[in-house]
Amino acid sequence: MSYQMLIDGNMVSTEFWLDVVNPATGEILARCPRADAAIVEQAVAAASRAYPEWSRRSYDERSAKLRQLADLIEERADQFARLLTEEQGKPLEQAAFEIAGAIYVLRTFAEMRLPPETLRADGNSQVVEYRGPLGVVAAITPWNFPVLLLMNKLAPALLTGNTLVVKPAPTTPLTTLLFGEVCADVLPAGVVNIVVDANELGGILTSHPSIAKVAFTGSTATGKKVMAAAAESVKRVTLELGGNDGAIVLDDVDTASAAKHLFDGAMLNAGQICVAIKRAYVPSSMYDAVCEELARLANAAVVDNGMHQGVQIGPVQNAAQFAKLKDFLADAAEHGTIIAGGHALDRPGYFIAPTIVRDVSDDARIVREEQFGPILPVLAYDDIDEVIARVNDSDYGLAGTVWGKDLDRANAIASRIEAGTIWVNQHLAIDATIPFRGAKQSGLGGELGIEGLKEYTQARIVNSVSLD
Ligand code: NAD
């Protein structure tokens, strides 16, 4: 299979190449073409040319295109899911779930509208808010959910009349390029353009005078650079950044169910989820029992190539992340007690054994920093006010969870956590109709829901009065 970028309606190759590695084998999965600065310019110019006509179309016309994109992905869902597992590493079932989620996002946004809103109308005067598109949007995505996180940006951007230049992460460009083939069949030339880089071209997009908005998902460190670059021309930005989500287990939950929820929430996608459970807080009275059960689950987990049947945890996505996690494991071994895992698997590919760390202090790296891997530090607490303060003592504020039988008590505790989303007795209940945004250094602006749609528009107030 050969891959090409989508520029101005054409599938194009270049003489520069990027090797994409299968993280389950460490072998090269595919070579794909890569852009240079001149190709990025062509992509931005094509998106700018396509904008006037696309933005003049009606919501209904653009919505029909979103539905067509969804239908064509659905027809090729198996191909998308397999390629996603091969380039990203996640188990095939989870890849299929991500593709289904992407289709759902396209179809859900296709139903949304932003009609003019009358803010005031009295006698002979009225104030009406209209919302129009911004222009060319740069959509920059990370490697943990390359398809889903792209759709969270592309669907609202296209529906509201913007055109796009898309840049996937260098280690997971293939599913985005496959999606480019779908776009080429459905959309007018230039409405969506896709460029691949080796981590060096994002800055051109974020500082480009013809880009009106940057929709970015990635690390907080890169998000700060995006924000700084966008400042020059006061671009709109949405930043979906890192997280270090705490989970609070209350003392009325039974041990086995608490451990199961914590384990699943920490280990899905090999822990590479912005809203994964990254620190677990358990009452002292339950601490030994929950730790023991977590260790049992970790030792029993099936870790293997995501293409194999029954696999729970695949490899981590890339060599840099693999090296970073081994560093975290060394630090965790020094500052805590590892009761399961704690090492890379002795086989090709980037496999980390699911790891549980106990007896670790609040200031250990594995607790304070976002590890983004299948490692869960477990901490004990004695007092609710104290544990809320410990969870909130972070520069991040993406999400969090509270687990408790007494729902009123759990909800009251959840409302005191400084994060954009707090789930009670559930995890990852993300939906295209519910706004998602990070607090503190976890983000700026938001995605999904009507609020997420508005992020791709400029509000214009028309304030009129009759001359009579
Ligand atoms: P990253 O910041 O390294 O890269 C993200 C994207 O930015 C990639 O496409 C990369 O090529 C590009 N990029 C790199 N330098 C750039 C620059 N100077 N200007 C513009 N773009 C640049 O992030 P990652 O390692 O790919 O992803 C993991 C991170 O993403 C984690 O921190 C995770 O928590 C976060 N994340 C957040 C959310 C959310 O919704 N809040 C969702 C998923 C992942």
XYZ file of C-alpha atoms and ligand atoms in Angstrom:
512
model
C 0.000 0.000 0.000
C 1.399 3.416 -0.863
C 0.445 6.611 0.904
C 0.140 10.118 -0.437
C -0.602 13.537 0.972
C -3.714 15.436 -0.077
C -2.967 18.882 -1.490
C -5.505 20.927 -3.440
C -7.603 17.878 -4.261
C -4.642 15.818 -5.527
C -2.963 12.855 -3.877
C 0.709 13.799 -4.031
C 4.077 12.229 -3.282
C 7.403 13.909 -2.724
C 11.001 12.865 -2.859
C 11.253 13.160 0.948
C 10.216 10.116 2.926
C 9.288 9.205 6.466
C 9.570 5.676 7.831
C 6.558 4.675 9.914
C 7.328 1.945 12.456
C 4.935 -0.732 13.705
C 5.343 -0.397 17.496
C 4.437 -4.057 18.048
C 7.409 -5.272 15.999
C 9.821 -2.354 15.818
C 9.900 -2.910 12.051
C 9.139 -0.407 9.332
C 5.476 -0.634 8.448
C 5.430 1.839 5.568
C 7.278 4.730 4.023
C 5.191 7.779 3.449
C 5.863 11.065 1.720
C 6.702 14.052 3.835
C 6.209 17.747 3.172
C 8.696 20.562 3.185
C 8.031 24.246 3.753
C 7.086 24.783 0.088
C 4.448 22.035 0.243
C 2.990 23.504 3.431
C 2.698 26.813 1.535
C 0.864 25.023 -1.289
C -1.513 23.439 1.216
C -2.285 26.761 2.914
C -2.752 28.472 -0.453
C -5.125 25.709 -1.618
C -7.174 25.972 1.583
C -7.328 29.774 1.184
C -8.543 29.465 -2.412
C -11.194 26.906 -1.475
C -12.509 28.959 1.440
C -14.791 31.545 -0.269
C -16.880 28.970 -2.140
C -17.005 26.459 0.733
C -17.942 29.094 3.288
C -20.828 30.327 1.095
C -22.459 26.892 0.986
C -25.380 26.237 3.301
C -25.156 24.224 6.508
C -27.282 21.551 4.851
C -24.859 21.168 1.940
C -21.832 20.954 4.197
C -23.616 18.646 6.597
C -24.359 16.270 3.687
C -20.609 16.140 3.000
C -19.886 15.186 6.619
C -22.394 12.355 6.336
C -20.776 11.197 3.092
C -17.346 11.182 4.771
C -18.821 9.114 7.617
C -20.434 6.648 5.182
C -17.203 6.132 3.240
C -15.155 5.572 6.405
C -17.793 3.090 7.528
C -17.490 1.192 4.254
C -13.749 0.875 4.854
C -13.945 0.605 8.663
C -12.064 -2.677 8.793
C -9.199 -1.280 6.714
C -9.017 1.835 8.906
C -9.052 -0.217 12.130
C -6.318 -2.608 10.989
C -4.097 0.211 9.812
C -4.694 2.039 13.088
C -3.589 -0.993 15.090
C -0.533 -1.420 12.891
C 0.652 2.166 13.163
C -0.576 3.042 16.665
C -0.359 -0.283 18.502
C -3.765 -0.433 20.211
C -5.661 -3.756 20.218
C -7.802 -4.211 17.105
C -11.053 -4.079 19.063
C -10.063 -0.686 20.501
C -9.016 0.509 17.038
C -12.430 -0.475 15.670
C -13.998 1.447 18.562
C -11.957 4.537 17.687
C -13.073 4.358 14.044
C -16.711 3.937 15.121
C -16.237 6.956 17.392
C -14.860 9.016 14.493
C -17.909 8.135 12.376
C -20.189 9.060 15.264
C -18.481 12.446 15.675
C -18.971 13.255 11.969
C -22.640 12.256 12.085
C -23.328 14.045 15.364
C -21.848 17.345 14.187
C -23.728 16.934 10.898
C -26.948 17.412 12.914
C -25.817 20.616 14.645
C -26.673 24.146 13.523
C -25.784 27.644 14.686
C -28.703 29.802 13.554
C -28.685 33.564 14.196
C -29.622 34.246 17.803
C -31.802 37.203 18.725
C -30.327 38.595 21.932
C -32.848 41.383 22.241
C -35.862 42.591 20.265
C -37.997 45.398 21.618
C -40.222 47.692 19.613
C -38.145 49.066 16.759
C -34.719 47.767 17.730
C -33.041 44.388 17.745
C -29.710 42.773 18.574
C -28.882 39.603 16.663
C -25.776 37.444 16.939
C -24.642 35.795 13.711
C -21.839 33.266 13.553
C -19.608 32.896 10.518
C -16.514 30.795 9.787
C -12.987 31.934 10.573
C -11.050 30.948 7.438
C -8.283 28.362 7.184
C -7.875 26.146 10.246
C -4.683 24.221 11.023
C -5.567 20.939 12.754
C -2.555 19.431 14.528
C -3.003 16.017 16.130
C -1.061 13.642 18.418
C -0.364 9.921 18.102
C -2.643 8.366 20.718
C -6.024 8.719 18.923
C -5.034 9.939 15.469
C -8.414 9.418 13.794
C -10.843 10.370 16.546
C -8.998 13.512 17.617
C -8.818 14.647 13.998
C -12.595 14.282 13.583
C -13.216 16.307 16.763
C -11.638 19.231 14.883
C -12.475 18.549 11.266
C -16.218 17.953 11.690
C -17.042 21.265 13.430
C -14.532 23.199 11.283
C -16.009 21.969 8.003
C -19.623 22.231 9.104
C -19.240 25.909 9.987
C -17.584 26.690 6.630
C -13.852 26.673 7.357
C -11.230 24.918 5.232
C -8.342 22.944 6.711
C -4.693 22.032 6.651
C -4.256 18.875 8.715
C -0.960 17.750 10.216
C -0.845 14.361 11.971
C 1.909 13.277 14.351
C 4.957 11.894 12.499
C 4.664 8.445 14.080
C 0.975 7.929 13.136
C 0.325 9.612 9.774
C -1.055 6.623 7.840
C -4.704 6.560 8.937
C -4.887 10.326 8.336
C -3.485 9.813 4.822
C -6.031 7.045 4.231
C -8.723 9.488 5.314
C -7.265 11.889 2.717
C -8.356 9.421 0.014
C -11.894 9.615 1.368
C -11.768 13.423 1.408
C -10.504 13.499 -2.189
C -13.620 11.559 -3.247
C -16.081 13.732 -1.350
C -14.857 17.309 -0.936
C -14.043 20.095 -3.393
C -10.320 20.614 -4.036
C -8.506 22.440 -1.242
C -11.205 22.137 1.428
C -9.071 19.598 3.323
C -5.307 19.342 2.796
C -3.034 16.918 4.635
C 0.686 17.403 5.174
C 3.060 15.024 6.953
C 6.218 16.206 8.695
C 8.962 14.860 10.934
C 7.948 17.177 13.800
C 9.481 20.258 12.189
C 6.723 21.968 10.184
C 4.077 22.651 12.852
C 5.653 26.028 13.578
C 5.096 27.154 9.975
C 1.382 26.513 10.341
C 1.004 28.083 13.779
C 2.704 31.310 12.697
C 1.334 31.487 9.153
C -0.496 34.760 8.428
C -3.137 32.950 6.329
C -4.100 30.542 9.120
C -7.015 31.926 11.139
C -7.145 29.278 13.845
C -5.029 26.490 15.254
C -6.841 23.491 16.687
C -4.181 21.588 18.587
C -4.127 18.411 20.635
C -0.826 17.381 22.150
C 1.479 17.955 25.069
C 1.374 21.018 27.278
C 4.976 21.851 26.337
C 4.140 22.002 22.617
C 0.818 23.727 23.353
C 2.725 26.632 24.915
C 4.783 26.990 21.723
C 1.591 26.929 19.644
C 0.054 29.667 21.763
C 3.191 31.821 21.526
C 3.407 31.410 17.743
C -0.295 32.178 17.304
C 0.000 35.387 19.325
C 1.689 37.329 16.513
C -1.492 37.494 14.423
C -3.905 36.879 17.335
C -5.060 33.573 15.857
C -7.849 31.688 17.522
C -6.495 28.627 19.312
C -7.996 25.638 20.984
C -5.485 23.691 22.993
C -6.281 20.195 24.238
C -3.191 19.404 26.282
C -1.785 17.005 28.824
C -3.373 15.720 31.995
C -2.445 14.028 35.244
C -5.874 12.876 36.327
C -6.454 11.727 39.880
C -8.971 9.031 40.818
C -10.467 9.132 44.318
C -11.875 5.867 45.657
C -14.312 6.350 48.556
C -14.559 3.959 51.476
C -17.991 2.563 50.543
C -16.801 0.893 47.317
C -15.875 -2.770 47.376
C -12.248 -3.584 46.804
C -12.536 -5.730 43.691
C -14.718 -3.266 41.805
C -12.514 -0.307 42.803
C -9.395 -2.105 41.574
C -11.037 -3.137 38.312
C -12.182 0.424 37.514
C -8.775 1.864 38.399
C -6.943 -0.726 36.332
C -9.109 -0.286 33.235
C -8.978 3.496 33.526
C -5.205 3.492 33.783
C -4.304 0.828 31.217
C -6.622 1.366 28.234
C -4.580 2.243 25.122
C -1.497 1.279 27.182
C -2.189 4.317 29.389
C -1.727 6.700 26.458
C -4.928 8.652 26.970
C -4.937 12.293 27.970
C -7.694 11.468 30.496
C -6.312 8.119 31.678
C -6.284 7.599 35.433
C -2.718 8.614 36.207
C -2.785 8.686 40.039
C -5.100 6.645 42.274
C -6.009 7.679 45.839
C -7.397 4.934 48.061
C -8.513 5.054 51.746
C -5.792 3.700 54.063
C -8.229 1.087 55.345
C -8.530 -0.408 51.840
C -5.018 0.335 50.586
C -3.368 -3.096 50.917
C -6.358 -4.938 49.488
C -6.772 -2.617 46.474
C -3.031 -2.704 45.740
C -3.022 -6.485 45.910
C -5.953 -6.761 43.510
C -4.410 -4.224 41.124
C -1.192 -6.260 41.066
C -3.195 -9.398 40.336
C -4.952 -7.704 37.405
C -1.638 -6.378 36.071
C 0.026 -9.781 36.228
C -2.960 -11.418 34.519
C -3.282 -8.853 31.688
C -2.613 -10.100 28.161
C 0.069 -7.842 26.670
C 0.865 -8.510 23.033
C 0.642 -7.355 19.428
C -2.747 -5.657 19.088
C -3.532 -7.689 15.970
C -3.730 -10.871 18.059
C -7.053 -11.992 19.475
C -7.747 -11.375 23.169
C -4.998 -8.790 23.697
C -5.781 -6.241 26.424
C -2.707 -4.045 26.241
C -0.589 -3.353 23.170
C 2.818 -1.706 22.895
C 3.402 1.956 23.639
C 3.321 3.938 20.458
C 6.875 5.024 19.683
C 10.529 4.700 20.605
C 10.730 8.089 22.329
C 7.748 7.278 24.555
C 9.224 3.826 25.285
C 12.510 5.396 26.412
C 10.666 7.986 28.522
C 8.638 5.288 30.278
C 11.722 3.212 31.110
C 13.096 6.324 32.730
C 9.887 6.735 34.748
C 10.094 3.068 35.817
C 13.657 3.517 37.094
C 12.554 6.537 39.094
C 9.460 4.737 40.424
C 11.605 1.797 41.555
C 13.803 4.189 43.483
C 10.992 6.198 45.106
C 8.255 3.585 45.563
C 7.554 -0.143 45.714
C 6.757 -1.801 42.399
C 4.311 -4.649 43.026
C 3.635 -5.651 39.403
C 5.510 -5.055 36.152
C 8.233 -2.445 36.387
C 10.082 -3.431 33.231
C 9.984 -3.520 29.445
C 9.166 -6.889 27.884
C 12.103 -8.809 26.479
C 10.889 -8.922 22.882
C 10.944 -6.715 19.793
C 8.608 -3.727 19.819
C 7.851 -1.187 22.529
C 6.165 -3.250 25.239
C 6.000 -2.178 28.891
C 4.598 -4.624 31.450
C 1.550 -3.094 33.186
C 2.991 -1.623 36.344
C 1.564 -0.871 39.789
C 3.586 1.312 42.161
C 2.730 1.692 45.859
C 4.246 3.479 48.868
C 5.178 6.417 46.712
C 5.194 10.028 47.889
C 3.216 12.905 46.380
C 6.354 14.526 45.014
C 7.705 11.489 43.139
C 7.992 12.045 39.370
C 5.507 9.236 38.658
C 2.895 11.134 40.695
C 3.648 14.721 39.672
C 4.321 14.301 35.950
C 2.220 12.913 33.120
C 3.772 9.495 32.445
C 1.450 8.554 29.554
C 1.993 4.806 29.819
C 0.727 1.620 31.513
C 1.944 2.617 34.973
C -0.320 3.398 37.917
C 0.924 4.912 41.184
C -1.418 4.159 44.107
C -1.476 6.470 47.130
C -3.222 6.149 50.492
C -5.338 8.861 52.174
C -7.147 9.300 55.489
C -9.203 12.447 55.082
C -11.430 13.746 52.246
C -10.350 17.399 52.439
C -6.746 16.296 52.424
C -7.139 14.041 49.365
C -9.017 16.707 47.378
C -6.173 19.145 48.091
C -3.620 16.543 46.963
C -5.505 15.831 43.740
C -5.818 19.563 43.039
C -2.148 20.207 43.742
C -1.214 19.996 40.054
C -0.577 22.325 37.135
C -2.849 20.049 35.118
C -6.645 19.994 35.302
C -7.936 17.865 32.464
C -10.274 15.363 34.141
C -10.682 13.150 37.199
C -12.850 10.416 38.631
C -14.607 9.729 41.943
C -15.808 6.244 42.838
C -18.419 5.881 45.594
C -21.732 4.147 46.409
C -23.236 7.217 48.052
C -23.831 9.248 44.884
C -24.583 12.554 46.619
C -21.348 12.360 48.563
C -19.378 11.353 45.472
C -20.928 14.197 43.413
C -20.150 16.729 46.151
C -16.511 15.626 46.164
C -16.384 15.635 42.341
C -17.572 19.258 42.263
C -14.499 20.289 44.274
C -11.959 18.846 41.823
C -10.270 21.485 39.676
C -10.629 19.897 36.259
C -12.621 20.300 33.051
C -14.478 16.993 33.433
C -15.050 14.849 36.516
C -16.677 11.475 36.045
C -18.446 9.773 38.935
C -18.551 5.965 38.888
C -17.630 5.952 35.222
C -14.668 6.867 33.086
C -14.182 8.190 29.552
C -17.845 9.099 29.159
C -16.885 11.509 26.385
C -19.587 12.282 23.834
C -19.672 14.555 20.797
C -22.645 16.402 22.325
C -20.893 17.177 25.647
C -18.309 19.979 25.780
C -14.797 18.841 26.686
C -12.187 21.286 27.913
C -9.130 21.342 30.133
C -8.608 23.507 33.203
C -5.259 25.093 34.176
C -2.396 23.992 31.914
C -4.477 21.189 30.405
C -5.960 23.429 27.789
C -7.623 26.509 26.466
C -11.021 26.641 24.797
C -12.699 23.348 24.143
C -13.990 20.772 21.748
C -17.275 18.937 21.205
C -20.834 20.016 21.859
C -22.338 23.257 20.562
C -19.571 25.088 22.463
C -17.029 23.132 20.423
C -18.816 24.128 17.230
C -18.791 27.800 18.208
C -15.004 27.623 18.608
C -14.770 27.507 14.798
C -16.827 30.649 14.298
C -16.588 34.384 14.778
C -19.633 35.970 16.418
C -20.933 39.141 14.751
C -23.430 41.292 16.573
C -25.843 43.223 14.369
C -27.409 45.884 16.545
C -30.098 47.789 14.644
C -32.787 50.352 15.244
C -35.479 51.651 12.926
C -35.068 55.226 11.639
C -38.738 55.946 12.313
P 3.231 16.536 21.008
O 2.930 17.833 21.651
O 4.633 16.062 20.987
O 2.789 16.559 19.457
C 1.466 16.871 19.073
C 1.498 17.404 17.651
O 2.180 18.664 17.615
C 2.225 16.513 16.649
O 1.513 16.529 15.430
C 3.576 17.227 16.492
O 4.225 16.930 15.268
C 3.142 18.671 16.578
N 4.194 19.623 16.910
C 5.422 19.384 17.438
N 6.087 20.546 17.602
C 5.264 21.537 17.182
C 5.360 22.971 17.143
N 6.440 23.611 17.570
N 4.317 23.661 16.676
C 3.187 23.036 16.252
N 3.033 21.686 16.271
C 4.059 20.956 16.748
O 2.239 15.512 21.684
P 2.202 13.935 21.510
O 3.387 13.409 22.242
O 2.011 13.610 20.062
O 0.861 13.562 22.271
C 0.780 13.213 23.606
C 0.278 14.383 24.420
O -0.996 14.792 23.934
C 0.046 14.032 25.885
O 0.527 15.076 26.687
C -1.475 13.943 26.007
O -1.980 14.158 27.288
C -1.887 14.985 25.035
N -3.285 14.750 24.604
C -4.254 15.620 25.025
C -5.582 15.397 24.687
C -6.670 16.338 25.124
O -7.769 16.263 24.571
N -6.446 17.207 26.076
C -5.912 14.292 23.913
C -4.898 13.430 23.500
C -3.581 13.682 23.852
